Amino acid sequence: AALSTNDASDCDNLLAGPFPVVYTNDPIPQHVGFDTESVPDAPWISKEPGPATVQLSTMESSLIVHLSHCRNGKVPPALVELLHSRDVVKVGVGIDDDMLELYRRLNLVGNCRFDLAGIGSQPDRMTGLKTLALDLVGVKMCKSKKLARSDWSLLPLTNKQLAYCARDAWAGAAVMDVLMQRRPDVFGIEEIMSLVNAQERSMEDIDQRARSRKQAKIALKNLLYECKLRGMEFKGRTEVDDIEAQRSIDYLQDALGVLKPDGIFVFDPVKLELFDDSYASS
């Protein structure tokens, strides 16, 4: 069952009522599938680009919060509390990117984030939700680019949009459920909570590092362009024959290395256990 709302009081009641598996006063930690949909930056859409919906899902139910039309611009308090909680594991693919957008646009803080893309990922390729759903849950997910790029600020959303966004959050919950059943010693909620909460950065820190990295990239690009204009001889893509310029280039490259995204935990796809060198770049 999928439930959609843009009313803060409805959301509070749903999280406490027909969505009991997600958030209760029970001290036993829980997990939810998490995803967002955003208004695309497209000329045919008048709404400002940015997060439009938040989807939360268990195996039984999905809740879609229509942020674009929350009454009086108020984000439901229950959603704020759930995202902030370190007692509920939020699972998804590319989850830090989604959480960062929510933080930047709506000042929502997401804690206890577990990225499923690390299951069987490679250094140059992260595992997608479509692959995980097929391999672990046995569900074939057809991804529609047209729907993904549709206007998520519509009120109400179409049935196809509701099914599309609820499904992705459900798939995250379903994949996690299978992992917990197969390897409870690795993917048990307490084990994942311990792993994630010991490593994850705050959203404020992730935001600042991302902004600093962007500035360093721009500075490096401008510096290399300036070197070309000045007629410096390049020995490589970022190696020049000027000592001072090279020192600045090296400094910026070092900064980019320090500020690179932390990455995600990587697990063996067969044994479903954490690799020793497990924190790979995303």
PDB file of N, CA and C in Angstrom, residues 86-122:
ATOM      1  N   ARG A  86      18.972   8.526  14.865  1.00  0.00           N
ATOM      2  CA  ARG A  86      20.029   7.533  14.676  1.00  0.00           C
ATOM      3  C   ARG A  86      19.554   6.150  15.095  1.00  0.00           C
ATOM      4  N   ASP A  87      18.276   6.021  15.408  1.00  0.00           N
ATOM      5  CA  ASP A  87      17.699   4.732  15.784  1.00  0.00           C
ATOM      6  C   ASP A  87      16.918   4.100  14.645  1.00  0.00           C
ATOM      7  N   VAL A  88      16.900   4.758  13.502  1.00  0.00           N
ATOM      8  CA  VAL A  88      16.233   4.231  12.311  1.00  0.00           C
ATOM      9  C   VAL A  88      17.220   4.316  11.154  1.00  0.00           C
ATOM     10  N   VAL A  89      17.563   3.179  10.586  1.00  0.00           N
ATOM     11  CA  VAL A  89      18.504   3.162   9.468  1.00  0.00           C
ATOM     12  C   VAL A  89      17.758   3.489   8.178  1.00  0.00           C
ATOM     13  N   LYS A  90      18.248   4.500   7.489  1.00  0.00           N
ATOM     14  CA  LYS A  90      17.685   4.858   6.194  1.00  0.00           C
ATOM     15  C   LYS A  90      18.532   4.202   5.105  1.00  0.00           C
ATOM     16  N   VAL A  91      17.918   3.381   4.251  1.00  0.00           N
ATOM     17  CA  VAL A  91      18.669   2.632   3.238  1.00  0.00           C
ATOM     18  C   VAL A  91      18.228   3.046   1.837  1.00  0.00           C
ATOM     19  N   GLY A  92      19.197   3.100   0.935  1.00  0.00           N
ATOM     20  CA  GLY A  92      18.907   3.450  -0.448  1.00  0.00           C
ATOM     21  C   GLY A  92      20.190   3.433  -1.253  1.00  0.00           C
ATOM     22  N   VAL A  93      20.095   3.811  -2.502  1.00  0.00           N
ATOM     23  CA  VAL A  93      21.261   3.899  -3.390  1.00  0.00           C
ATOM     24  C   VAL A  93      21.527   5.372  -3.686  1.00  0.00           C
ATOM     25  N   GLY A  94      22.773   5.804  -3.476  1.00  0.00           N
ATOM     26  CA  GLY A  94      23.096   7.213  -3.650  1.00  0.00           C
ATOM     27  C   GLY A  94      22.424   8.072  -2.602  1.00  0.00           C
ATOM     28  N   ILE A  95      22.284   7.535  -1.404  1.00  0.00           N
ATOM     29  CA  ILE A  95      21.478   8.181  -0.375  1.00  0.00           C
ATOM     30  C   ILE A  95      22.078   9.496   0.107  1.00  0.00           C
ATOM     31  N   ASP A  96      23.404   9.611   0.157  1.00  0.00           N
ATOM     32  CA  ASP A  96      24.011  10.861   0.613  1.00  0.00           C
ATOM     33  C   ASP A  96      23.704  12.020  -0.323  1.00  0.00           C
ATOM     34  N   ASP A  97      23.639  11.741  -1.622  1.00  0.00           N
ATOM     35  CA  ASP A  97      23.312  12.798  -2.587  1.00  0.00           C
ATOM     36  C   ASP A  97      21.895  13.315  -2.364  1.00  0.00           C
ATOM     37  N   ASP A  98      20.961  12.390  -2.140  1.00  0.00           N
ATOM     38  CA  ASP A  98      19.574  12.791  -1.875  1.00  0.00           C
ATOM     39  C   ASP A  98      19.472  13.582  -0.575  1.00  0.00           C
ATOM     40  N   MET A  99      20.144  13.091   0.457  1.00  0.00           N
ATOM     41  CA  MET A  99      20.104  13.761   1.750  1.00  0.00           C
ATOM     42  C   MET A  99      20.729  15.157   1.680  1.00  0.00           C
ATOM     43  N   LEU A 100      21.777  15.294   0.874  1.00  0.00           N
ATOM     44  CA  LEU A 100      22.442  16.586   0.744  1.00  0.00           C
ATOM     45  C   LEU A 100      21.513  17.614   0.113  1.00  0.00           C
ATOM     46  N   GLU A 101      20.739  17.194  -0.875  1.00  0.00           N
ATOM     47  CA  GLU A 101      19.780  18.108  -1.491  1.00  0.00           C
ATOM     48  C   GLU A 101      18.721  18.553  -0.495  1.00  0.00           C
ATOM     49  N   LEU A 102      18.252  17.617   0.323  1.00  0.00           N
ATOM     50  CA  LEU A 102      17.261  17.967   1.346  1.00  0.00           C
ATOM     51  C   LEU A 102      17.853  18.934   2.363  1.00  0.00           C
ATOM     52  N   TYR A 103      19.118  18.732   2.681  1.00  0.00           N
ATOM     53  CA  TYR A 103      19.786  19.607   3.647  1.00  0.00           C
ATOM     54  C   TYR A 103      19.957  21.013   3.072  1.00  0.00           C
ATOM     55  N   ARG A 104      20.381  21.094   1.833  1.00  0.00           N
ATOM     56  CA  ARG A 104      20.627  22.398   1.228  1.00  0.00           C
ATOM     57  C   ARG A 104      19.350  23.167   0.955  1.00  0.00           C
ATOM     58  N   ARG A 105      18.323  22.481   0.539  1.00  0.00           N
ATOM     59  CA  ARG A 105      17.074  23.167   0.159  1.00  0.00           C
ATOM     60  C   ARG A 105      16.139  23.401   1.337  1.00  0.00           C
ATOM     61  N   LEU A 106      16.091  22.420   2.258  1.00  0.00           N
ATOM     62  CA  LEU A 106      15.089  22.491   3.317  1.00  0.00           C
ATOM     63  C   LEU A 106      15.674  22.395   4.727  1.00  0.00           C
ATOM     64  N   ASN A 107      17.002  22.351   4.805  1.00  0.00           N
ATOM     65  CA  ASN A 107      17.691  22.247   6.097  1.00  0.00           C
ATOM     66  C   ASN A 107      17.275  21.000   6.866  1.00  0.00           C
ATOM     67  N   LEU A 108      16.966  19.925   6.140  1.00  0.00           N
ATOM     68  CA  LEU A 108      16.627  18.655   6.769  1.00  0.00           C
ATOM     69  C   LEU A 108      17.911  17.849   6.989  1.00  0.00           C
ATOM     70  N   VAL A 109      18.070  17.309   8.181  1.00  0.00           N
ATOM     71  CA  VAL A 109      19.284  16.579   8.526  1.00  0.00           C
ATOM     72  C   VAL A 109      18.990  15.088   8.556  1.00  0.00           C
ATOM     73  N   GLY A 110      19.691  14.339   7.703  1.00  0.00           N
ATOM     74  CA  GLY A 110      19.513  12.889   7.659  1.00  0.00           C
ATOM     75  C   GLY A 110      20.677  12.176   8.314  1.00  0.00           C
ATOM     76  N   ASN A 111      20.395  11.364   9.303  1.00  0.00           N
ATOM     77  CA  ASN A 111      21.424  10.583   9.993  1.00  0.00           C
ATOM     78  C   ASN A 111      21.185   9.093   9.796  1.00  0.00           C
ATOM     79  N   CYS A 112      22.195   8.294  10.100  1.00  0.00           N
ATOM     80  CA  CYS A 112      22.141   6.836  10.011  1.00  0.00           C
ATOM     81  C   CYS A 112      21.763   6.395   8.597  1.00  0.00           C
ATOM     82  N   ARG A 113      22.643   6.734   7.653  1.00  0.00           N
ATOM     83  CA  ARG A 113      22.405   6.494   6.225  1.00  0.00           C
ATOM     84  C   ARG A 113      23.242   5.312   5.756  1.00  0.00           C
ATOM     85  N   PHE A 114      22.609   4.337   5.131  1.00  0.00           N
ATOM     86  CA  PHE A 114      23.326   3.161   4.622  1.00  0.00           C
ATOM     87  C   PHE A 114      23.098   3.037   3.134  1.00  0.00           C
ATOM     88  N   ASP A 115      24.201   3.124   2.369  1.00  0.00           N
ATOM     89  CA  ASP A 115      24.103   3.072   0.911  1.00  0.00           C
ATOM     90  C   ASP A 115      24.241   1.631   0.428  1.00  0.00           C
ATOM     91  N   LEU A 116      23.181   1.137  -0.194  1.00  0.00           N
ATOM     92  CA  LEU A 116      23.148  -0.236  -0.693  1.00  0.00           C
ATOM     93  C   LEU A 116      24.014  -0.438  -1.931  1.00  0.00           C
ATOM     94  N   ALA A 117      24.490   0.651  -2.543  1.00  0.00           N
ATOM     95  CA  ALA A 117      25.276   0.537  -3.767  1.00  0.00           C
ATOM     96  C   ALA A 117      26.598  -0.179  -3.543  1.00  0.00           C
ATOM     97  N   GLY A 118      26.997  -0.358  -2.293  1.00  0.00           N
ATOM     98  CA  GLY A 118      28.249  -1.039  -1.997  1.00  0.00           C
ATOM     99  C   GLY A 118      28.169  -2.549  -2.097  1.00  0.00           C
ATOM    100  N   ILE A 119      26.991  -3.098  -2.309  1.00  0.00           N
ATOM    101  CA  ILE A 119      26.852  -4.544  -2.427  1.00  0.00           C
ATOM    102  C   ILE A 119      27.363  -4.984  -3.792  1.00  0.00           C
ATOM    103  N   GLY A 120      28.565  -5.554  -3.817  1.00  0.00           N
ATOM    104  CA  GLY A 120      29.135  -6.037  -5.069  1.00  0.00           C
ATOM    105  C   GLY A 120      29.617  -4.951  -6.007  1.00  0.00           C
ATOM    106  N   SER A 121      29.896  -3.757  -5.482  1.00  0.00           N
ATOM    107  CA  SER A 121      30.356  -2.676  -6.354  1.00  0.00           C
ATOM    108  C   SER A 121      31.818  -2.862  -6.730  1.00  0.00           C
ATOM    109  N   GLN A 122      32.232  -2.171  -7.788  1.00  0.00           N
ATOM    110  CA  GLN A 122      33.614  -2.174  -8.264  1.00  0.00           C
ATOM    111  C   GLN A 122      34.182  -0.774  -8.092  1.00  0.00           C
TER     112      GLN A 122
END
